[in-house]
CSV table of C-alpha atoms in Angstrom, one decimal:
chain,number,residue,atom,x,y,z
K,1,MET,CA,-3.0,-28.5,5.6
K,2,ASN,CA,-1.6,-29.7,2.2
K,3,THR,CA,-3.3,-26.8,0.5
K,4,ILE,CA,-1.8,-24.3,2.9
K,5,HIS,CA,1.6,-25.8,2.5
K,6,THR,CA,1.2,-25.7,-1.3
K,7,LEU,CA,0.1,-22.1,-1.2
K,8,TRP,CA,3.0,-21.1,0.9
K,9,THR,CA,5.4,-22.9,-1.5
K,10,LEU,CA,3.9,-21.1,-4.4
K,11,MET,CA,4.1,-17.7,-2.7
K,12,ARG,CA,7.8,-18.4,-1.9
K,13,ARG,CA,8.2,-19.1,-5.6
K,14,GLU,CA,6.7,-15.7,-6.4
K,15,LEU,CA,9.3,-14.0,-4.1
K,16,TRP,CA,12.0,-16.0,-5.7
K,17,GLU,CA,11.0,-15.0,-9.2
K,18,SER,CA,10.5,-11.3,-8.4
K,19,PRO,CA,13.3,-10.4,-6.0
K,20,GLY,CA,13.6,-6.8,-7.3
K,21,ALA,CA,10.0,-5.9,-6.5
K,22,PHE,CA,9.6,-7.7,-3.2
K,23,LYS,CA,13.0,-7.8,-1.7
K,24,TRP,CA,15.3,-5.2,-3.1
K,25,THR,CA,12.8,-2.3,-3.5
K,26,PRO,CA,12.1,-2.1,0.2
K,27,VAL,CA,15.8,-2.2,1.0
K,28,VAL,CA,16.4,0.7,-1.5
K,29,LEU,CA,13.5,2.6,0.1
K,30,ILE,CA,15.1,2.2,3.6
K,31,GLY,CA,18.4,3.4,2.2
K,32,LEU,CA,16.8,6.5,0.5
K,33,THR,CA,14.8,7.4,3.6
K,34,LEU,CA,17.8,7.2,5.9
K,35,PHE,CA,20.1,9.0,3.4
K,36,PHE,CA,17.8,12.0,3.0
K,37,THR,CA,17.2,12.1,6.8
K,38,VAL,CA,20.9,12.2,7.5
K,39,PHE,CA,21.5,14.6,4.6
K,40,GLY,CA,18.9,16.9,6.0
K,41,LEU,CA,20.4,16.8,9.5
K,42,ILE,CA,23.9,17.5,8.2
K,43,LEU,CA,22.6,20.4,6.0
K,44,GLY,CA,20.6,21.8,9.0
K,45,SER,CA,23.7,21.7,11.2
K,46,ARG,CA,25.4,24.0,8.6
K,47,PHE,CA,22.9,26.7,9.4
K,48,ASP,CA,22.5,26.0,13.1
K,49,ASN,CA,25.7,27.1,14.8
K,50,GLU,CA,26.7,24.6,17.5
K,51,MET,CA,23.2,23.1,17.2
K,52,ALA,CA,21.8,25.6,19.6
K,53,PHE,CA,18.4,26.0,17.9
K,54,THR,CA,18.0,22.3,17.4
K,55,PHE,CA,18.7,21.4,21.0
K,56,ASP,CA,16.4,24.2,22.3
K,57,ALA,CA,13.6,22.8,20.0
K,58,ILE,CA,14.2,19.3,21.4
K,59,ARG,CA,14.0,20.6,25.0
K,60,GLN,CA,10.8,22.5,24.3
K,61,PHE,CA,9.4,19.4,22.7
K,62,ALA,CA,10.3,17.3,25.8
K,63,GLU,CA,8.4,19.8,27.9
K,64,ALA,CA,5.3,19.9,25.7
K,65,PRO,CA,2.0,18.2,26.9
K,66,GLY,CA,1.9,14.4,26.4
K,67,ASP,CA,-1.0,14.4,23.8
K,68,GLN,CA,0.9,16.9,21.6
K,69,ARG,CA,4.1,14.8,21.7
K,70,ARG,CA,2.1,11.6,20.9
K,71,MET,CA,0.4,13.3,17.9
K,72,PHE,CA,3.7,14.7,16.6
K,73,MET,CA,5.6,11.4,17.0
K,74,THR,CA,2.8,9.2,15.5
K,75,GLY,CA,2.3,11.6,12.7
K,76,ALA,CA,6.0,11.8,11.9
K,77,LEU,CA,6.4,8.0,12.0
K,78,PHE,CA,3.2,7.5,10.0
K,79,ALA,CA,4.6,10.0,7.4
K,80,SER,CA,7.8,8.0,7.1
K,81,SER,CA,5.8,5.0,5.8
K,82,THR,CA,4.1,7.0,3.1
K,83,LEU,CA,6.7,6.4,0.4
K,84,PHE,CA,6.8,2.6,1.1
K,85,PHE,CA,3.1,2.1,0.8
K,86,GLN,CA,2.8,4.2,-2.3
K,87,ILE,CA,5.6,2.3,-4.1
K,88,LEU,CA,4.0,-0.9,-2.9
K,89,ILE,CA,0.8,-0.2,-4.7
K,90,LEU,CA,2.7,0.4,-8.0
K,91,VAL,CA,4.8,-2.7,-7.4
K,92,VAL,CA,1.6,-4.8,-6.9
K,93,ILE,CA,-0.1,-3.3,-9.9
K,94,PHE,CA,2.8,-4.2,-12.3
K,95,TYR,CA,3.2,-7.6,-10.6
K,96,LEU,CA,-0.4,-8.7,-11.0
K,97,SER,CA,-0.7,-7.4,-14.5
K,98,SER,CA,2.0,-9.8,-15.6
K,99,CYS,CA,1.7,-12.7,-13.2
K,100,LEU,CA,-0.2,-15.0,-15.5
K,101,TYR,CA,0.9,-13.5,-18.8
K,102,ASP,CA,4.7,-14.1,-18.2
K,103,GLU,CA,4.2,-17.9,-18.0
K,104,ARG,CA,2.4,-17.8,-21.3
K,105,LYS,CA,5.0,-15.5,-22.8
K,106,ASP,CA,8.0,-17.6,-21.9
K,107,ARG,CA,6.1,-20.9,-22.5
K,108,SER,CA,6.7,-22.2,-19.0
K,109,ILE,CA,3.0,-22.7,-18.5
K,110,LEU,CA,3.0,-26.3,-19.6
K,111,PHE,CA,5.7,-27.1,-17.1
K,112,TRP,CA,3.7,-25.5,-14.3
K,113,LYS,CA,0.5,-27.1,-15.4
K,114,SER,CA,2.1,-30.5,-15.4
K,115,LEU,CA,2.6,-30.2,-11.6
K,116,PRO,CA,-0.1,-31.5,-9.3
K,117,VAL,CA,-1.3,-27.9,-8.5
K,118,SER,CA,-4.7,-26.7,-9.5
K,119,ASP,CA,-5.2,-23.5,-11.5
K,120,ARG,CA,-7.3,-22.1,-8.6
K,121,THR,CA,-4.5,-22.6,-6.2
K,122,THR,CA,-2.0,-21.0,-8.6
K,123,VAL,CA,-4.2,-17.9,-9.0
K,124,ALA,CA,-4.8,-17.8,-5.3
K,125,SER,CA,-1.1,-17.8,-4.5
K,126,LYS,CA,-0.5,-14.9,-6.8
K,127,VAL,CA,-3.3,-12.8,-5.2
K,128,LEU,CA,-2.2,-13.7,-1.7
K,129,THR,CA,1.4,-12.7,-2.6
K,130,ALA,CA,0.2,-9.3,-3.7
K,131,CYS,CA,-2.4,-8.8,-0.9
K,132,LEU,CA,-0.6,-10.1,2.1
K,133,LEU,CA,3.0,-11.3,1.6
K,134,ALA,CA,4.3,-8.2,-0.2
K,135,PRO,CA,2.7,-5.8,2.1
K,136,ALA,CA,4.0,-7.7,5.1
K,137,ILE,CA,7.6,-7.4,3.7
K,138,TYR,CA,7.1,-3.7,3.1
K,139,LEU,CA,5.7,-3.3,6.7
K,140,VAL,CA,8.9,-4.9,8.1
K,141,ALA,CA,10.9,-2.4,6.1
K,142,VAL,CA,8.8,0.4,7.5
K,143,ILE,CA,9.4,-0.9,11.1
K,144,ILE,CA,13.1,-1.0,10.5
K,145,THR,CA,13.1,2.5,9.2
K,146,GLN,CA,11.1,3.8,12.1
K,147,LEU,CA,13.4,2.1,14.6
K,148,VAL,CA,16.5,3.7,13.0
K,149,LEU,CA,14.8,7.1,12.9
K,150,LEU,CA,13.9,6.9,16.6
K,151,SER,CA,17.5,5.8,17.4
K,152,ILE,CA,18.8,8.9,15.5
K,153,ALA,CA,16.3,11.1,17.5
K,154,SER,CA,17.5,9.4,20.7
K,155,VAL,CA,21.1,10.4,20.0
K,156,TYR,CA,20.0,14.0,19.4
K,157,GLY,CA,17.9,13.8,22.6
K,158,LEU,CA,20.9,12.7,24.7
K,159,MET,CA,23.0,15.5,23.2
K,160,ALA,CA,20.2,18.0,24.2
K,161,GLY,CA,20.1,16.6,27.7
K,162,VAL,CA,16.6,15.1,27.6
K,163,ASN,CA,15.4,11.5,28.3
K,164,PRO,CA,14.9,10.0,24.8
K,165,PHE,CA,12.7,7.2,26.2
K,166,THR,CA,10.0,9.5,27.6
K,167,THR,CA,10.5,12.1,24.9
K,168,PHE,CA,10.4,10.0,21.7
K,169,TRP,CA,9.9,6.3,22.3
K,170,LEU,CA,6.8,6.3,24.7
K,171,PRO,CA,4.9,9.0,22.7
K,172,ALA,CA,5.5,7.0,19.5
K,173,SER,CA,3.2,4.2,20.8
K,174,LEU,CA,4.9,1.7,18.5
K,175,PRO,CA,2.8,-1.4,19.3
K,176,LYS,CA,-0.4,0.4,18.5
K,177,LEU,CA,1.1,2.1,15.4
K,178,TRP,CA,2.3,-1.2,14.0
K,179,SER,CA,-1.0,-2.9,14.9
K,180,VAL,CA,-3.0,-0.2,13.1
K,181,MET,CA,-0.8,-0.7,10.0
K,182,SER,CA,-1.1,-4.5,10.1
K,183,VAL,CA,-4.9,-4.2,10.2
K,184,GLY,CA,-4.8,-1.6,7.5
K,185,ILE,CA,-2.8,-3.9,5.3
K,186,VAL,CA,-5.5,-6.6,5.4
K,187,ILE,CA,-8.5,-4.3,5.0
K,188,GLN,CA,-6.8,-2.3,2.2
K,189,ALA,CA,-6.2,-5.6,0.4
K,190,LEU,CA,-9.9,-6.3,0.5
K,191,TRP,CA,-10.7,-2.7,-0.6
K,192,LEU,CA,-8.4,-2.9,-3.6
K,193,LEU,CA,-9.2,-6.5,-4.5
K,194,PRO,CA,-11.6,-5.7,-7.4
K,195,ILE,CA,-8.7,-3.7,-9.0
K,196,TYR,CA,-6.2,-6.5,-8.3
K,197,ALA,CA,-8.6,-9.1,-9.7
K,198,TRP,CA,-9.1,-7.0,-12.8
K,199,LEU,CA,-5.4,-7.0,-13.4
K,200,VAL,CA,-5.1,-10.8,-12.8
K,201,PHE,CA,-8.1,-11.3,-15.2
K,202,CYS,CA,-6.4,-9.2,-18.0
K,203,SER,CA,-3.1,-11.1,-17.3
K,204,SER,CA,-4.9,-14.4,-17.9
K,205,TRP,CA,-6.0,-13.7,-21.5
K,206,ALA,CA,-4.4,-10.6,-22.9
K,207,PRO,CA,-2.4,-11.4,-26.0
K,208,ARG,CA,0.1,-8.5,-25.5
K,209,VAL,CA,1.1,-6.0,-22.8
K,210,PRO,CA,-1.7,-6.8,-20.3
K,211,ILE,CA,-1.0,-3.6,-18.2
K,212,LEU,CA,-2.1,-1.5,-21.3
K,213,VAL,CA,-5.1,-3.7,-21.9
K,214,ALA,CA,-6.1,-3.3,-18.2
K,215,ILE,CA,-5.9,0.5,-18.5
K,216,ALA,CA,-7.3,0.9,-22.0
K,217,ILE,CA,-10.6,-0.9,-21.4
K,218,PRO,CA,-11.9,1.1,-18.5
K,219,ALA,CA,-10.3,4.3,-20.0
K,220,GLY,CA,-12.1,3.6,-23.3
K,221,ALA,CA,-15.4,2.9,-21.4
K,222,ALA,CA,-15.1,6.1,-19.5
K,223,LEU,CA,-14.4,8.1,-22.7
K,224,LEU,CA,-17.5,6.6,-24.3
K,225,GLN,CA,-19.6,7.4,-21.3
K,226,HIS,CA,-18.5,11.0,-21.3
K,227,THR,CA,-19.0,11.3,-25.1
K,228,TRP,CA,-22.5,9.8,-25.0
K,229,SER,CA,-23.6,11.9,-22.0
K,230,LEU,CA,-22.4,15.1,-23.6
K,231,LEU,CA,-24.0,14.3,-26.9
K,232,THR,CA,-27.4,13.3,-25.4
K,233,SER,CA,-27.8,15.7,-22.4
K,234,PHE,CA,-24.8,17.9,-22.4
K,235,THR,CA,-24.0,16.9,-18.9
K,236,MET,CA,-21.3,14.8,-17.2
K,237,PRO,CA,-22.3,11.2,-16.4
K,238,ASP,CA,-23.3,10.4,-12.8
K,239,PHE,CA,-21.8,6.9,-13.0
K,240,ASN,CA,-18.2,6.8,-14.5
K,241,ILE,CA,-16.2,3.6,-14.3
K,242,GLY,CA,-12.9,5.3,-14.8
K,243,MET,CA,-13.6,7.8,-11.9
K,244,ILE,CA,-14.7,4.9,-9.7
K,245,ILE,CA,-11.4,3.0,-10.2
K,246,LEU,CA,-9.3,6.2,-9.6
K,247,MET,CA,-11.3,7.1,-6.5
K,248,ARG,CA,-10.9,3.6,-5.1
K,249,LEU,CA,-7.2,3.6,-5.7
K,250,GLY,CA,-6.9,7.1,-4.1
K,251,SER,CA,-9.0,6.3,-1.0
K,252,GLY,CA,-7.0,3.4,0.3
K,253,ILE,CA,-6.3,3.0,4.0
K,254,LEU,CA,-2.5,3.1,3.7
K,255,PRO,CA,-0.8,5.5,3.6
K,256,THR,CA,-3.8,7.7,4.1
K,257,ASN,CA,-5.2,6.5,7.4
K,258,VAL,CA,-6.2,9.9,8.8
K,259,ASN,CA,-9.2,9.9,11.1
K,260,PHE,CA,-11.0,13.0,10.0
K,261,ASN,CA,-12.7,14.6,7.1
K,262,ILE,CA,-12.2,18.2,6.2
K,263,ASN,CA,-15.2,20.2,5.1
K,264,SER,CA,-14.3,22.7,2.5
K,265,ASN,CA,-16.9,25.3,1.4
K,266,GLY,CA,-16.2,28.2,-0.9
K,267,GLY,CA,-12.5,28.1,-0.5
K,268,THR,CA,-12.6,28.0,3.4
K,269,THR,CA,-11.6,24.9,5.3
K,270,ASP,CA,-13.5,23.9,8.5
K,271,PHE,CA,-11.3,22.2,11.1
K,272,THR,CA,-13.9,22.6,14.0
K,273,ASP,CA,-14.8,18.9,14.0
K,274,VAL,CA,-11.1,17.7,13.9
K,275,ARG,CA,-10.0,16.1,17.2
K,276,PHE,CA,-6.2,16.4,17.4
K,277,GLY,CA,-4.5,13.5,19.1
K,278,ASP,CA,-2.6,10.3,18.4
K,279,ASP,CA,-5.9,8.7,17.1
K,280,LEU,CA,-5.6,11.2,14.3
K,281,PHE,CA,-3.1,8.9,12.6
K,282,MET,CA,-3.6,5.6,14.5
K,283,SER,CA,-7.3,4.7,14.2
K,284,PHE,CA,-8.6,1.1,14.2
K,285,GLY,CA,-12.1,2.6,13.7
K,286,ASN,CA,-11.0,4.3,10.4
K,287,SER,CA,-9.8,0.9,9.1
K,288,PHE,CA,-12.9,-1.1,10.2
K,289,GLU,CA,-15.2,1.6,8.9
K,290,TYR,CA,-14.3,0.3,5.4
K,291,LEU,CA,-16.0,-3.0,6.2
K,292,THR,CA,-19.3,-1.2,6.7
K,293,ARG,CA,-19.4,0.4,3.2
K,294,PRO,CA,-21.6,-1.3,0.6
K,295,ALA,CA,-18.9,-0.5,-1.9
K,296,MET,CA,-16.5,-2.9,-0.1
K,297,TRP,CA,-18.9,-5.9,-0.5
K,298,ILE,CA,-19.9,-5.0,-4.0
K,299,GLY,CA,-16.2,-4.8,-4.9
K,300,LEU,CA,-15.5,-8.2,-3.3
K,301,ALA,CA,-18.3,-9.8,-5.3
K,302,ILE,CA,-16.9,-8.3,-8.5
K,303,ALA,CA,-13.4,-9.5,-7.6
K,304,PHE,CA,-14.5,-13.1,-7.0
K,305,VAL,CA,-16.2,-13.2,-10.4
K,306,LEU,CA,-13.1,-11.8,-12.1
K,307,LEU,CA,-10.8,-14.2,-10.3
K,308,ALA,CA,-13.1,-17.1,-11.2
K,309,ALA,CA,-12.8,-16.0,-14.9
K,310,ALA,CA,-9.0,-15.8,-14.5
K,311,VAL,CA,-8.9,-19.4,-13.3
K,312,TRP,CA,-11.1,-20.4,-16.2
K,313,PHE,CA,-8.8,-18.7,-18.8
K,314,ARG,CA,-5.6,-20.2,-17.2
K,315,ARG,CA,-7.2,-23.7,-17.3
K,316,ARG,CA,-7.7,-23.2,-21.1
K,317,ALA,CA,-4.3,-21.6,-21.7
K,318,THR,CA,-1.5,-23.2,-23.6
K,319,ASP,CA,1.9,-22.1,-24.6
K,320,ASN,CA,0.5,-20.7,-27.9
């Protein structure tokens, strides 16, 4: 219990030290999303005399089959979270790349090491802040944004003469949507943990600008791989560390939790296997499927080795 209390205290310290990344950035994103939504509605009203086209579209949407309304509403709300989760990944990358370096840079490490807190607990608090606490804050911001967007849609629905509860709120399936996002946050943290651990590892020992060190090493390794493969066999390497990192970053669950794969062959796209419905964007199965991938468990093993090395470097670190 004391360990959990200590971890929570350290995670609150991280929030206190990085308010711009974890508190104010989600607020700014809420403001930007709502500003452009209202701006678009006002601009649209300039071209839609007396809102006739808009109200007709709302009435037609209210009369559409239920599965189509659910797919549209969940897709629109899921799309509203895209910017939040993309910015979150950037915020976490910059935070982790400097989380252990900054205390060495400003020489506060001796003060923090004088406290009865182990190096392992300190590193764990920073990883948990990036993997769970920060995503939870951004998820709350997403929920607030979605509630406001639904309220705006309800006002338009009332003006069009339709029931906003059955037209917008019920098809949105908010409890399931938010549950899928919550599960996705946890599994995405596990999926990206080897990249996060690499950033923490570089932050624990890099003498200067750890974010550049964290990028330069795999980029240099990838360049050497390509050069060697081209010189020896004139082919591209089958195993490329740089491509693996980029593919793992780009194949995260949020904001890309879409439950289908498109087969593209010769410039033609095959949608025959796509099953359109609300599960297209709200799939627990798509999130849990990541746990069955060997790459998930290989990545976790690598992450634990890198985090153990980061703890070792912090234990040996001084203010020099």
